[in-house]
Every structure is written in structure tokens, then in C-alpha cells.
PDB file of C-alpha atoms in Angstrom:
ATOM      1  CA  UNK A  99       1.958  15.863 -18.281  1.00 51.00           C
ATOM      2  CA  UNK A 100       5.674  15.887 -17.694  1.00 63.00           C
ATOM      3  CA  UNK A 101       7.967  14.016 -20.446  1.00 79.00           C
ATOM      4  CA  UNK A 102       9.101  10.376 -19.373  1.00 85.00           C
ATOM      5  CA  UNK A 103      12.719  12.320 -19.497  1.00 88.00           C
ATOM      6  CA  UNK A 104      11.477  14.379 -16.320  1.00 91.00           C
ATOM      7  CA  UNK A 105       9.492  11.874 -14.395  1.00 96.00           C
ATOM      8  CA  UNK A 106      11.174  10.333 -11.719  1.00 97.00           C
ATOM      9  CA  UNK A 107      11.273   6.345 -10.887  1.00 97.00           C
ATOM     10  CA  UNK A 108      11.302   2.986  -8.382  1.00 97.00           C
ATOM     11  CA  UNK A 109      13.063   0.124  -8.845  1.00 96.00           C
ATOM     12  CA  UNK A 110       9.813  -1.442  -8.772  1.00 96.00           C
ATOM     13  CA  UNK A 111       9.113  -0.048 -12.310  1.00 97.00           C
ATOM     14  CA  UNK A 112       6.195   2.929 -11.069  1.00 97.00           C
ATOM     15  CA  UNK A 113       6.675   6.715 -12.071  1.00 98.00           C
ATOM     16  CA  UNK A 114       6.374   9.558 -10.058  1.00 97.00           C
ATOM     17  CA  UNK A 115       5.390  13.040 -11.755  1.00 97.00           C
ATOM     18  CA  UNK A 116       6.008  15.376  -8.668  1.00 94.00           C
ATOM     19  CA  UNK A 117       4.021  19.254  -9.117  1.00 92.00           C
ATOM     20  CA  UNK A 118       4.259  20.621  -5.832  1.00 93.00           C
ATOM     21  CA  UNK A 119       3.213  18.662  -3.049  1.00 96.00           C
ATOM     22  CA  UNK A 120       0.878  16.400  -5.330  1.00 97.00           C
ATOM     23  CA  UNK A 121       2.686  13.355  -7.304  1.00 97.00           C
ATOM     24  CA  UNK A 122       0.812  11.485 -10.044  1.00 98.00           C
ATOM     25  CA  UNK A 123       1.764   7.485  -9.992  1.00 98.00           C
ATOM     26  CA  UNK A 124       1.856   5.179 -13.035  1.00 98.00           C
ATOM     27  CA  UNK A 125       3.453   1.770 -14.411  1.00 97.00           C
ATOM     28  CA  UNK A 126       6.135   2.171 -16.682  1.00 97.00           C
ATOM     29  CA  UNK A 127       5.917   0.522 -20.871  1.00 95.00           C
ATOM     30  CA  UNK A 128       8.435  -1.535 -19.265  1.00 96.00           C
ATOM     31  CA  UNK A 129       6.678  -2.778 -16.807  1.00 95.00           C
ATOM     32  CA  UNK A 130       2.816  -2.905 -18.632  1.00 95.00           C
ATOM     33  CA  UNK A 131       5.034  -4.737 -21.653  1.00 94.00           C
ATOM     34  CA  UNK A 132       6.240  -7.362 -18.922  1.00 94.00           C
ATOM     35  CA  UNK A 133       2.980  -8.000 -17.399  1.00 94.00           C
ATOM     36  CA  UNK A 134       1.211  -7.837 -20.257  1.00 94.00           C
ATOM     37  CA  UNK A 135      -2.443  -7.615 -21.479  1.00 96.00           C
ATOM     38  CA  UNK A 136      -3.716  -5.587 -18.107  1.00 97.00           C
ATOM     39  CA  UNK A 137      -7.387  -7.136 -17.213  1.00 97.00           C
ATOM     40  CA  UNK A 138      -7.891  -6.336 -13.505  1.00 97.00           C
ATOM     41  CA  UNK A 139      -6.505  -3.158 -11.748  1.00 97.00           C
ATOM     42  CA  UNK A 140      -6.723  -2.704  -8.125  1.00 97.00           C
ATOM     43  CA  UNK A 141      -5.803   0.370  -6.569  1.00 97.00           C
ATOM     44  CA  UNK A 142      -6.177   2.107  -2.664  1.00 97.00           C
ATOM     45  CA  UNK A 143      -9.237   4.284  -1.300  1.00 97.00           C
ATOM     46  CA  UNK A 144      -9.267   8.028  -1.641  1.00 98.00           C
ATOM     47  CA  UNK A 145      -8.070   9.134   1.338  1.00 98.00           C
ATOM     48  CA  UNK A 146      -5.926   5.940   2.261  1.00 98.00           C
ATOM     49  CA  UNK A 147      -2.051   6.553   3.725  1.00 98.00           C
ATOM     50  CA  UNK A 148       0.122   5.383   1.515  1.00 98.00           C
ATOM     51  CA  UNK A 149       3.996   4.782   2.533  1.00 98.00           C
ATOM     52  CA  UNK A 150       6.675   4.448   0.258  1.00 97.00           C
ATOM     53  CA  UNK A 151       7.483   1.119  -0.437  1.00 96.00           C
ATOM     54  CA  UNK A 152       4.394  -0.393   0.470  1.00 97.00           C
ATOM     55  CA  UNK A 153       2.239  -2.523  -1.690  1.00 98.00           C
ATOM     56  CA  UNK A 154      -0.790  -0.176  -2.207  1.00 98.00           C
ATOM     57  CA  UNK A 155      -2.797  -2.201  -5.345  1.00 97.00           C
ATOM     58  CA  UNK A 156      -2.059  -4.745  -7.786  1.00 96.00           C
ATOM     59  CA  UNK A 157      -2.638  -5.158 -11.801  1.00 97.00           C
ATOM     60  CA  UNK A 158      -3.779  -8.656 -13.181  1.00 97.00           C
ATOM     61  CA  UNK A 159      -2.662  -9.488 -16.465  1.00 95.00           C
ATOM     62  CA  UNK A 160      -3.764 -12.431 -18.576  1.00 91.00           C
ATOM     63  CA  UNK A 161      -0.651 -13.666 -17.335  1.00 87.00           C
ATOM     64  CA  UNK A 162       0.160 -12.608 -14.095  1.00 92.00           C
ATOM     65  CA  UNK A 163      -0.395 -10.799 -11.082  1.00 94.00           C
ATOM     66  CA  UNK A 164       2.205  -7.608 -10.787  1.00 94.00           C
ATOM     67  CA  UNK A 165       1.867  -5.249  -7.371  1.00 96.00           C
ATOM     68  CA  UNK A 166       1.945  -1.953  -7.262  1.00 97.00           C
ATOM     69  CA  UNK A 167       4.011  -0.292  -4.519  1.00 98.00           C
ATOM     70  CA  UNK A 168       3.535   3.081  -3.806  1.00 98.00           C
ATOM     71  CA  UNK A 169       6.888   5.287  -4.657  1.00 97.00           C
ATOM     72  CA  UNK A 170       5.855   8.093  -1.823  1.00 98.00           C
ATOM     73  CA  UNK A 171       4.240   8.801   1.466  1.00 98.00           C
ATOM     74  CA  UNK A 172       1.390  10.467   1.765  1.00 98.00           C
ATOM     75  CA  UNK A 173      -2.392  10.405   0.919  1.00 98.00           C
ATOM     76  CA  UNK A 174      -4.707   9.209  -1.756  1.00 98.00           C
ATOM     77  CA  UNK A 175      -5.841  12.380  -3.163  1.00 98.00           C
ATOM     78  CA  UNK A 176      -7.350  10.634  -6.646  1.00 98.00           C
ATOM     79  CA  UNK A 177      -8.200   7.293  -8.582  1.00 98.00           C
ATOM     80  CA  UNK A 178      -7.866   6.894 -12.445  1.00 98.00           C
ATOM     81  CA  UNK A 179     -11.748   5.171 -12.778  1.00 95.00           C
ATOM     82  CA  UNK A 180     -11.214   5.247 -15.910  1.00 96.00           C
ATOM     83  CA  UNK A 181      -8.529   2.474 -15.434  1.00 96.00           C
ATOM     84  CA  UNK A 182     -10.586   0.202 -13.330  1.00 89.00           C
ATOM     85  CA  UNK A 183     -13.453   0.033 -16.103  1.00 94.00           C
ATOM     86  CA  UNK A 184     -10.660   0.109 -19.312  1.00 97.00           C
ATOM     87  CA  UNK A 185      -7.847  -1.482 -17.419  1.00 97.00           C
ATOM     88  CA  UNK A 186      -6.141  -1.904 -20.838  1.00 96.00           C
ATOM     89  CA  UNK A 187      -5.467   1.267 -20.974  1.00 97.00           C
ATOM     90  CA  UNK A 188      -2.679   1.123 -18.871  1.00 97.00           C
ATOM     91  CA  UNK A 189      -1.180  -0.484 -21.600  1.00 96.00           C
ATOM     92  CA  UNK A 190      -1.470   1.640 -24.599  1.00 97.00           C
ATOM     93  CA  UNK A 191      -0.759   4.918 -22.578  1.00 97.00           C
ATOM     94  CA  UNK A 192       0.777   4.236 -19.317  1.00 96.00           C
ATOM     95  CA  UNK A 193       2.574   7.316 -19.484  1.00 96.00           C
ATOM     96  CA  UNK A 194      -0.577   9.522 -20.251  1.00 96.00           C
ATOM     97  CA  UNK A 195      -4.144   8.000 -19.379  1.00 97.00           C
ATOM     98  CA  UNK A 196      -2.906   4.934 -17.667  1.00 97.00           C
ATOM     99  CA  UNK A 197      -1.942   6.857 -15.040  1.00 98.00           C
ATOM    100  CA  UNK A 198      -3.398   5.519 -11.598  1.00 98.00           C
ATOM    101  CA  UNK A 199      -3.485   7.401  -8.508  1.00 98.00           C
ATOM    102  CA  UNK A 200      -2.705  10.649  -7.054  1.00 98.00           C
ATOM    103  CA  UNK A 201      -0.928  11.042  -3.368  1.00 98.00           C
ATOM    104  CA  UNK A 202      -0.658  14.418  -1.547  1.00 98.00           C
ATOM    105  CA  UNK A 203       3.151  13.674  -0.719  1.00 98.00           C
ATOM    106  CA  UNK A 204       4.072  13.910   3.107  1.00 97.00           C
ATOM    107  CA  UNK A 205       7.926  12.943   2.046  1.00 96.00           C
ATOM    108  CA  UNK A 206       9.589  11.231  -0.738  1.00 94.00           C
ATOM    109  CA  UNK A 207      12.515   8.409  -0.201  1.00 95.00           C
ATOM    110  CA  UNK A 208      14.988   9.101  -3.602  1.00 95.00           C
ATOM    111  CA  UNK A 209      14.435   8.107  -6.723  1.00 97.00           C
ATOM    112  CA  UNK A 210      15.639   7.218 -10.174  1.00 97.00           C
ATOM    113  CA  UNK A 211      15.920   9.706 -12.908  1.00 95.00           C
ATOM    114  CA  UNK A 212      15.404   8.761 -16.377  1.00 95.00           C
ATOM    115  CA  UNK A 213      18.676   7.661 -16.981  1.00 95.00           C
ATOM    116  CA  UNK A 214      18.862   5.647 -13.925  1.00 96.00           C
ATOM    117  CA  UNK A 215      15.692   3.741 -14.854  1.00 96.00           C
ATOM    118  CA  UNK A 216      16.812   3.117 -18.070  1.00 94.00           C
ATOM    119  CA  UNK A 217      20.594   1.358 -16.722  1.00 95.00           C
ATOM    120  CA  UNK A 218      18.087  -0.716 -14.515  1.00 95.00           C
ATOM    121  CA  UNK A 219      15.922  -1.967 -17.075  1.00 94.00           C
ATOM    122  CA  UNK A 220      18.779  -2.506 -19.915  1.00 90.00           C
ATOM    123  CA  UNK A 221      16.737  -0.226 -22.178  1.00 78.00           C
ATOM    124  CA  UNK A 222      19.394   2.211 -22.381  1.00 59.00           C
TER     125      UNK A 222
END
């Protein structure tokens, strides 16, 4: 797994960790702090398009309902089960086992690097 200094980001608070022509998506801390404790995780199909910028799933706090857009085109290669039976653990690791899909990338808008991200959220 590539260091949150390396990953790249949305505005919409997902990270990307790009290895060739496969990217790994994920929630930010920022974002699983702001939504809170994570109880329901939806996320697309193997084998669904995904286009960058669309809504692709959603995550269901005990206090909200936060969406989760999809930060590249391309296809659903891979689900995180593991999230959809422990959705909590997109809290306590979002960088690591929270992670929640996997896209074969077809092309990829620009992004935010780590500094970027961090001028966004304040948390720099």
C-alpha cells in the first residue's frame, strides 16, 4: 500500500492509489471522522462502469448518509467484502483495510496530491 503522502485525491474526500492501469479507492480519516461511526456500506457490482464523478455507492453512518463518487473511469475490477460485513472498518483503517473497490482505469480526470487535499480540508 502506497503512503497517504503518495496517494492521490477528490474534492469529494476519496483516494486513489494508481499501480498501473488498476487504482484502489478509499474514504479519507477526514472524511470516515466526519461521517462517523460507518454501519452500512454500499458499493457497485464487479464489473459495473464507473465514471469519474459519478455517485457509484454510499456509506451510512449512525449519523448520516455520505456518497461515494467514483474518482476514475473505468471498471469494477474488485469489492472490499470484508467492508460490507465489518463496515466499521472503514473507520479504524481507511487508509489500509477500509479500502473499497478496485477500477481497471479507462482515464483519470486530475487530482489532488497530498498537499492539495490537505489546503482543502484545513488539516494542513
Amino acid at each position: 500500500m502506497t503512503g497517504e503522502q503518495e496517494l492521490k485525491y477528490t474534492a469529494e474526500h476519496e483516494w486513489v492509489d494508481a499501480d498501473g492501469d488498476t487504482a484502489t479507492v478509499g474514504i479519507t480519516a477526514y472524511a470516515a471522522a466526519r461521517l462517523g461511526d460507518i454501519v452500512y456500506v454500499e458499493l457497485p457490482g464487479v464489473g459495473d462502469e464507473v465514471t469519474a464523478g459519478s455517485v457509484v455507492g454510499e456509506l451510512e453512518s449512525t449519523k448520516s448518509v455520505g456518497e461515494l463518487y467514483a474518482p476514475v473511469t473505468g471498471v469494477v475490477t474488485e469489492v472490499n467484502d470484508e467492508v460490507a460485513s465489518s463496515p466499521e472498518v472503514v473507520n479504524s483503517d481507511p487508509f489500509g483495510a477500509g479500502w473499497l473497490l478496485r477500477v481497471r482505469i479507462t482515464e483519470t480526470p486530475e487530482l489532488l496530491d497530498h498537499a492539495a487535499y490537505q489546503q482543502l480540508t484545513g488539516e494542513a
